[in-house]
Amino acid sequence: MNLPMQPAHQAAPLLVLGWGNLSRGDDALGPACVAALQARLPAHLNEQVEFLDDYQLQIEHALDLVGRQAVLFIDASLSCAAPFEVQNPQPRRDTSYSSHALSPEALLQVFSDVQGQDPPPATLLAIRGEAFELGQPMSAAAQAHLEAALDWALAWVMTTLTSSLT
């Protein structure tokens, strides 16, 4: 039985959702990218994009996807190539639904299961991190990767807004 979710307010067409722990070195890349991207967005586009960050991707984030035209997920990665990689995750059941941290694919599957419809198109920006130790600052390499990823992310937002609002 599907119980469609309704947004409590009119959702911005784009959602940028990053996650990571600010206390674990390069794991902060997701939230740092979200904050920097929000600061670089031209003011006249503020109502077109919602920015969220969290420690981990959770099942409850499926509610944040309701009413969106596109979603950009941002996370740190130890396995991607430097400075970053871009993927288009598709809904998929995996074992992360029962863990403390969902994969983007599992979150999209939760959305589909609950809403009974396809999720909004999603893009995953994985930024290469090097050091994730507790209490460490972001590494110099990660900061350089973040700058490269920011340029790509801002271009993605501008292009996606242009194509979704015309």
PDB file of C-alpha atoms in Angstrom:
ATOM      1  CA  MET A   1       0.000   0.000   0.000  1.00  0.00           C
ATOM      2  CA  ASN A   2       1.424   3.332  -1.053  1.00  0.00           C
ATOM      3  CA  LEU A   3       0.808   6.361   1.106  1.00  0.00           C
ATOM      4  CA  PRO A   4       1.702   9.376  -1.005  1.00  0.00           C
ATOM      5  CA  MET A   5       3.655  12.015   0.859  1.00  0.00           C
ATOM      6  CA  GLN A   6       2.863  15.660   0.348  1.00  0.00           C
ATOM      7  CA  PRO A   7       5.345  18.438   0.991  1.00  0.00           C
ATOM      8  CA  ALA A   8       4.357  20.744   3.841  1.00  0.00           C
ATOM      9  CA  HIS A   9       5.217  23.667   1.591  1.00  0.00           C
ATOM     10  CA  GLN A  10       5.852  24.277  -2.063  1.00  0.00           C
ATOM     11  CA  ALA A  11       9.156  22.540  -2.651  1.00  0.00           C
ATOM     12  CA  ALA A  12      11.915  24.312  -4.555  1.00  0.00           C
ATOM     13  CA  PRO A  13      12.446  22.591  -7.925  1.00  0.00           C
ATOM     14  CA  LEU A  14      16.022  21.581  -7.072  1.00  0.00           C
ATOM     15  CA  LEU A  15      17.331  19.940  -3.934  1.00  0.00           C
ATOM     16  CA  VAL A  16      21.034  19.859  -3.082  1.00  0.00           C
ATOM     17  CA  LEU A  17      21.605  17.346  -0.269  1.00  0.00           C
ATOM     18  CA  GLY A  18      25.061  16.722   1.152  1.00  0.00           C
ATOM     19  CA  TRP A  19      26.131  14.607   4.052  1.00  0.00           C
ATOM     20  CA  GLY A  20      29.170  13.951   6.206  1.00  0.00           C
ATOM     21  CA  ASN A  21      30.669  14.505   9.625  1.00  0.00           C
ATOM     22  CA  LEU A  22      32.308  17.894  10.148  1.00  0.00           C
ATOM     23  CA  SER A  23      34.522  16.370  12.866  1.00  0.00           C
ATOM     24  CA  ARG A  24      36.051  13.702  10.619  1.00  0.00           C
ATOM     25  CA  GLY A  25      38.444  15.514   8.295  1.00  0.00           C
ATOM     26  CA  ASP A  26      37.548  15.015   4.658  1.00  0.00           C
ATOM     27  CA  ASP A  27      34.185  13.478   5.566  1.00  0.00           C
ATOM     28  CA  ALA A  28      33.059  17.124   5.809  1.00  0.00           C
ATOM     29  CA  LEU A  29      33.276  17.487   2.015  1.00  0.00           C
ATOM     30  CA  GLY A  30      29.518  17.001   1.495  1.00  0.00           C
ATOM     31  CA  PRO A  31      28.315  19.671   3.960  1.00  0.00           C
ATOM     32  CA  ALA A  32      31.189  21.996   2.989  1.00  0.00           C
ATOM     33  CA  CYS A  33      30.244  21.762  -0.673  1.00  0.00           C
ATOM     34  CA  VAL A  34      26.575  22.427   0.131  1.00  0.00           C
ATOM     35  CA  ALA A  35      27.463  25.540   2.176  1.00  0.00           C
ATOM     36  CA  ALA A  36      29.872  26.912  -0.414  1.00  0.00           C
ATOM     37  CA  LEU A  37      27.476  26.218  -3.271  1.00  0.00           C
ATOM     38  CA  GLN A  38      24.676  28.003  -1.434  1.00  0.00           C
ATOM     39  CA  ALA A  39      26.954  31.014  -0.894  1.00  0.00           C
ATOM     40  CA  ARG A  40      27.846  31.139  -4.600  1.00  0.00           C
ATOM     41  CA  LEU A  41      24.283  30.837  -5.896  1.00  0.00           C
ATOM     42  CA  PRO A  42      23.020  34.129  -7.339  1.00  0.00           C
ATOM     43  CA  ALA A  43      20.454  35.638  -4.957  1.00  0.00           C
ATOM     44  CA  HIS A  44      17.675  35.703  -7.549  1.00  0.00           C
ATOM     45  CA  LEU A  45      17.787  31.871  -7.632  1.00  0.00           C
ATOM     46  CA  ASN A  46      17.490  31.307  -3.875  1.00  0.00           C
ATOM     47  CA  GLU A  47      13.849  30.205  -4.083  1.00  0.00           C
ATOM     48  CA  GLN A  48      14.656  27.711  -6.851  1.00  0.00           C
ATOM     49  CA  VAL A  49      17.112  25.604  -4.851  1.00  0.00           C
ATOM     50  CA  GLU A  50      16.864  24.107  -1.370  1.00  0.00           C
ATOM     51  CA  PHE A  51      20.102  23.186   0.371  1.00  0.00           C
ATOM     52  CA  LEU A  52      20.213  20.517   3.068  1.00  0.00           C
ATOM     53  CA  ASP A  53      23.011  18.753   4.890  1.00  0.00           C
ATOM     54  CA  ASP A  54      23.104  16.018   7.476  1.00  0.00           C
ATOM     55  CA  TYR A  55      25.535  13.595   9.083  1.00  0.00           C
ATOM     56  CA  GLN A  56      24.174  10.665   7.116  1.00  0.00           C
ATOM     57  CA  LEU A  57      21.616   9.894   4.469  1.00  0.00           C
ATOM     58  CA  GLN A  58      18.536   8.599   6.282  1.00  0.00           C
ATOM     59  CA  ILE A  59      15.255   7.004   5.236  1.00  0.00           C
ATOM     60  CA  GLU A  60      13.454  10.197   6.295  1.00  0.00           C
ATOM     61  CA  HIS A  61      15.214  12.086   3.507  1.00  0.00           C
ATOM     62  CA  ALA A  62      12.751  10.445   1.093  1.00  0.00           C
ATOM     63  CA  LEU A  63      10.324  13.158   2.241  1.00  0.00           C
ATOM     64  CA  ASP A  64      12.781  15.792   1.031  1.00  0.00           C
ATOM     65  CA  LEU A  65      12.532  14.418  -2.513  1.00  0.00           C
ATOM     66  CA  VAL A  66       8.777  15.023  -2.792  1.00  0.00           C
ATOM     67  CA  GLY A  67       7.876  17.673  -5.359  1.00  0.00           C
ATOM     68  CA  ARG A  68      11.415  18.086  -6.753  1.00  0.00           C
ATOM     69  CA  GLN A  69      12.357  18.264 -10.401  1.00  0.00           C
ATOM     70  CA  ALA A  70      15.945  17.163  -9.743  1.00  0.00           C
ATOM     71  CA  VAL A  71      18.243  16.254  -6.858  1.00  0.00           C
ATOM     72  CA  LEU A  72      21.988  16.640  -6.423  1.00  0.00           C
ATOM     73  CA  PHE A  73      23.495  14.366  -3.779  1.00  0.00           C
ATOM     74  CA  ILE A  74      26.963  15.317  -2.507  1.00  0.00           C
ATOM     75  CA  ASP A  75      29.229  13.067  -0.446  1.00  0.00           C
ATOM     76  CA  ALA A  76      32.900  12.460   0.274  1.00  0.00           C
ATOM     77  CA  SER A  77      34.414   9.306  -1.191  1.00  0.00           C
ATOM     78  CA  LEU A  78      37.564   7.295  -0.626  1.00  0.00           C
ATOM     79  CA  SER A  79      37.009   5.213  -3.742  1.00  0.00           C
ATOM     80  CA  CYS A  80      36.293   7.754  -6.477  1.00  0.00           C
ATOM     81  CA  ALA A  81      38.941   9.256  -8.719  1.00  0.00           C
ATOM     82  CA  ALA A  82      40.275  12.701  -7.829  1.00  0.00           C
ATOM     83  CA  PRO A  83      39.055  15.353  -7.818  1.00  0.00           C
ATOM     84  CA  PHE A  84      35.479  14.013  -8.081  1.00  0.00           C
ATOM     85  CA  GLU A  85      33.161  11.674  -9.954  1.00  0.00           C
ATOM     86  CA  VAL A  86      29.591  12.109 -11.080  1.00  0.00           C
ATOM     87  CA  GLN A  87      27.036   9.312 -11.282  1.00  0.00           C
ATOM     88  CA  ASN A  88      23.322   9.043 -11.905  1.00  0.00           C
ATOM     89  CA  PRO A  89      22.056   6.728  -9.165  1.00  0.00           C
ATOM     90  CA  GLN A  90      18.941   4.704  -9.900  1.00  0.00           C
ATOM     91  CA  PRO A  91      16.468   3.276  -7.393  1.00  0.00           C
ATOM     92  CA  ARG A  92      17.800  -0.026  -6.053  1.00  0.00           C
ATOM     93  CA  ARG A  93      17.219  -2.131  -2.995  1.00  0.00           C
ATOM     94  CA  ASP A  94      20.393  -2.789  -1.059  1.00  0.00           C
ATOM     95  CA  THR A  95      21.268  -3.669   2.477  1.00  0.00           C
ATOM     96  CA  SER A  96      21.859  -0.055   3.497  1.00  0.00           C
ATOM     97  CA  TYR A  97      18.152   0.456   4.239  1.00  0.00           C
ATOM     98  CA  SER A  98      18.649  -1.377   7.537  1.00  0.00           C
ATOM     99  CA  SER A  99      21.827   0.436   8.479  1.00  0.00           C
ATOM    100  CA  HIS A 100      22.466   3.833   9.973  1.00  0.00           C
ATOM    101  CA  ALA A 101      23.399   5.293   6.589  1.00  0.00           C
ATOM    102  CA  LEU A 102      21.396   4.819   3.414  1.00  0.00           C
ATOM    103  CA  SER A 103      22.897   4.748  -0.067  1.00  0.00           C
ATOM    104  CA  PRO A 104      21.451   7.246  -2.580  1.00  0.00           C
ATOM    105  CA  GLU A 105      20.123   4.275  -4.572  1.00  0.00           C
ATOM    106  CA  ALA A 106      18.284   2.885  -1.540  1.00  0.00           C
ATOM    107  CA  LEU A 107      16.836   6.309  -0.729  1.00  0.00           C
ATOM    108  CA  LEU A 108      15.488   6.600  -4.275  1.00  0.00           C
ATOM    109  CA  GLN A 109      13.969   3.114  -3.882  1.00  0.00           C
ATOM    110  CA  VAL A 110      12.291   4.164  -0.618  1.00  0.00           C
ATOM    111  CA  PHE A 111      10.807   7.156  -2.431  1.00  0.00           C
ATOM    112  CA  SER A 112       9.474   4.906  -5.216  1.00  0.00           C
ATOM    113  CA  ASP A 113       8.041   2.386  -2.762  1.00  0.00           C
ATOM    114  CA  VAL A 114       6.263   5.001  -0.653  1.00  0.00           C
ATOM    115  CA  GLN A 115       5.163   7.351  -3.421  1.00  0.00           C
ATOM    116  CA  GLY A 116       4.325   4.721  -6.042  1.00  0.00           C
ATOM    117  CA  GLN A 117       6.113   6.754  -8.683  1.00  0.00           C
ATOM    118  CA  ASP A 118       9.577   7.318 -10.066  1.00  0.00           C
ATOM    119  CA  PRO A 119      11.835   9.551  -7.978  1.00  0.00           C
ATOM    120  CA  PRO A 120      13.095  12.821  -9.397  1.00  0.00           C
ATOM    121  CA  PRO A 121      16.220  12.540 -11.555  1.00  0.00           C
ATOM    122  CA  ALA A 122      19.220  12.317  -9.248  1.00  0.00           C
ATOM    123  CA  THR A 123      22.901  13.034  -9.642  1.00  0.00           C
ATOM    124  CA  LEU A 124      25.586  11.984  -7.170  1.00  0.00           C
ATOM    125  CA  LEU A 125      28.673  14.181  -6.846  1.00  0.00           C
ATOM    126  CA  ALA A 126      31.313  12.094  -5.049  1.00  0.00           C
ATOM    127  CA  ILE A 127      34.284  14.223  -3.975  1.00  0.00           C
ATOM    128  CA  ARG A 128      37.578  12.452  -3.325  1.00  0.00           C
ATOM    129  CA  GLY A 129      38.697  12.554   0.301  1.00  0.00           C
ATOM    130  CA  GLU A 130      41.964  11.285   1.733  1.00  0.00           C
ATOM    131  CA  ALA A 131      41.722  11.413   5.545  1.00  0.00           C
ATOM    132  CA  PHE A 132      38.632  10.770   7.667  1.00  0.00           C
ATOM    133  CA  GLU A 133      40.063  10.624  11.177  1.00  0.00           C
ATOM    134  CA  LEU A 134      38.095  12.091  14.084  1.00  0.00           C
ATOM    135  CA  GLY A 135      39.237  15.566  15.054  1.00  0.00           C
ATOM    136  CA  GLN A 136      41.317  16.179  11.948  1.00  0.00           C
ATOM    137  CA  PRO A 137      40.839  19.202   9.679  1.00  0.00           C
ATOM    138  CA  MET A 138      40.039  18.796   5.994  1.00  0.00           C
ATOM    139  CA  SER A 139      43.192  17.852   4.074  1.00  0.00           C
ATOM    140  CA  ALA A 140      44.781  20.170   1.519  1.00  0.00           C
ATOM    141  CA  ALA A 141      44.028  17.642  -1.228  1.00  0.00           C
ATOM    142  CA  ALA A 142      40.357  17.530  -0.246  1.00  0.00           C
ATOM    143  CA  GLN A 143      40.164  21.322  -0.266  1.00  0.00           C
ATOM    144  CA  ALA A 144      41.513  21.356  -3.813  1.00  0.00           C
ATOM    145  CA  HIS A 145      39.016  18.660  -4.814  1.00  0.00           C
ATOM    146  CA  LEU A 146      36.231  20.708  -3.216  1.00  0.00           C
ATOM    147  CA  GLU A 147      37.084  23.748  -5.348  1.00  0.00           C
ATOM    148  CA  ALA A 148      36.950  21.689  -8.531  1.00  0.00           C
ATOM    149  CA  ALA A 149      33.681  20.068  -7.442  1.00  0.00           C
ATOM    150  CA  LEU A 150      32.141  23.454  -6.617  1.00  0.00           C
ATOM    151  CA  ASP A 151      32.688  24.709 -10.146  1.00  0.00           C
ATOM    152  CA  TRP A 152      31.042  21.593 -11.524  1.00  0.00           C
ATOM    153  CA  ALA A 153      28.149  21.763  -9.004  1.00  0.00           C
ATOM    154  CA  LEU A 154      27.374  25.406  -9.741  1.00  0.00           C
ATOM    155  CA  ALA A 155      27.315  24.660 -13.465  1.00  0.00           C
ATOM    156  CA  TRP A 156      25.007  21.682 -12.770  1.00  0.00           C
ATOM    157  CA  VAL A 157      22.596  23.877 -10.779  1.00  0.00           C
ATOM    158  CA  MET A 158      22.525  26.599 -13.430  1.00  0.00           C
ATOM    159  CA  THR A 159      22.066  24.135 -16.301  1.00  0.00           C
ATOM    160  CA  THR A 160      19.417  22.122 -14.473  1.00  0.00           C
ATOM    161  CA  LEU A 161      17.459  25.233 -13.515  1.00  0.00           C
ATOM    162  CA  THR A 162      17.599  26.503 -17.076  1.00  0.00           C
ATOM    163  CA  SER A 163      16.342  23.221 -18.510  1.00  0.00           C
ATOM    164  CA  SER A 164      13.697  22.573 -15.839  1.00  0.00           C
ATOM    165  CA  LEU A 165      12.207  26.065 -15.787  1.00  0.00           C
ATOM    166  CA  THR A 166      11.844  26.498 -19.552  1.00  0.00           C
TER     167      THR A 166
END
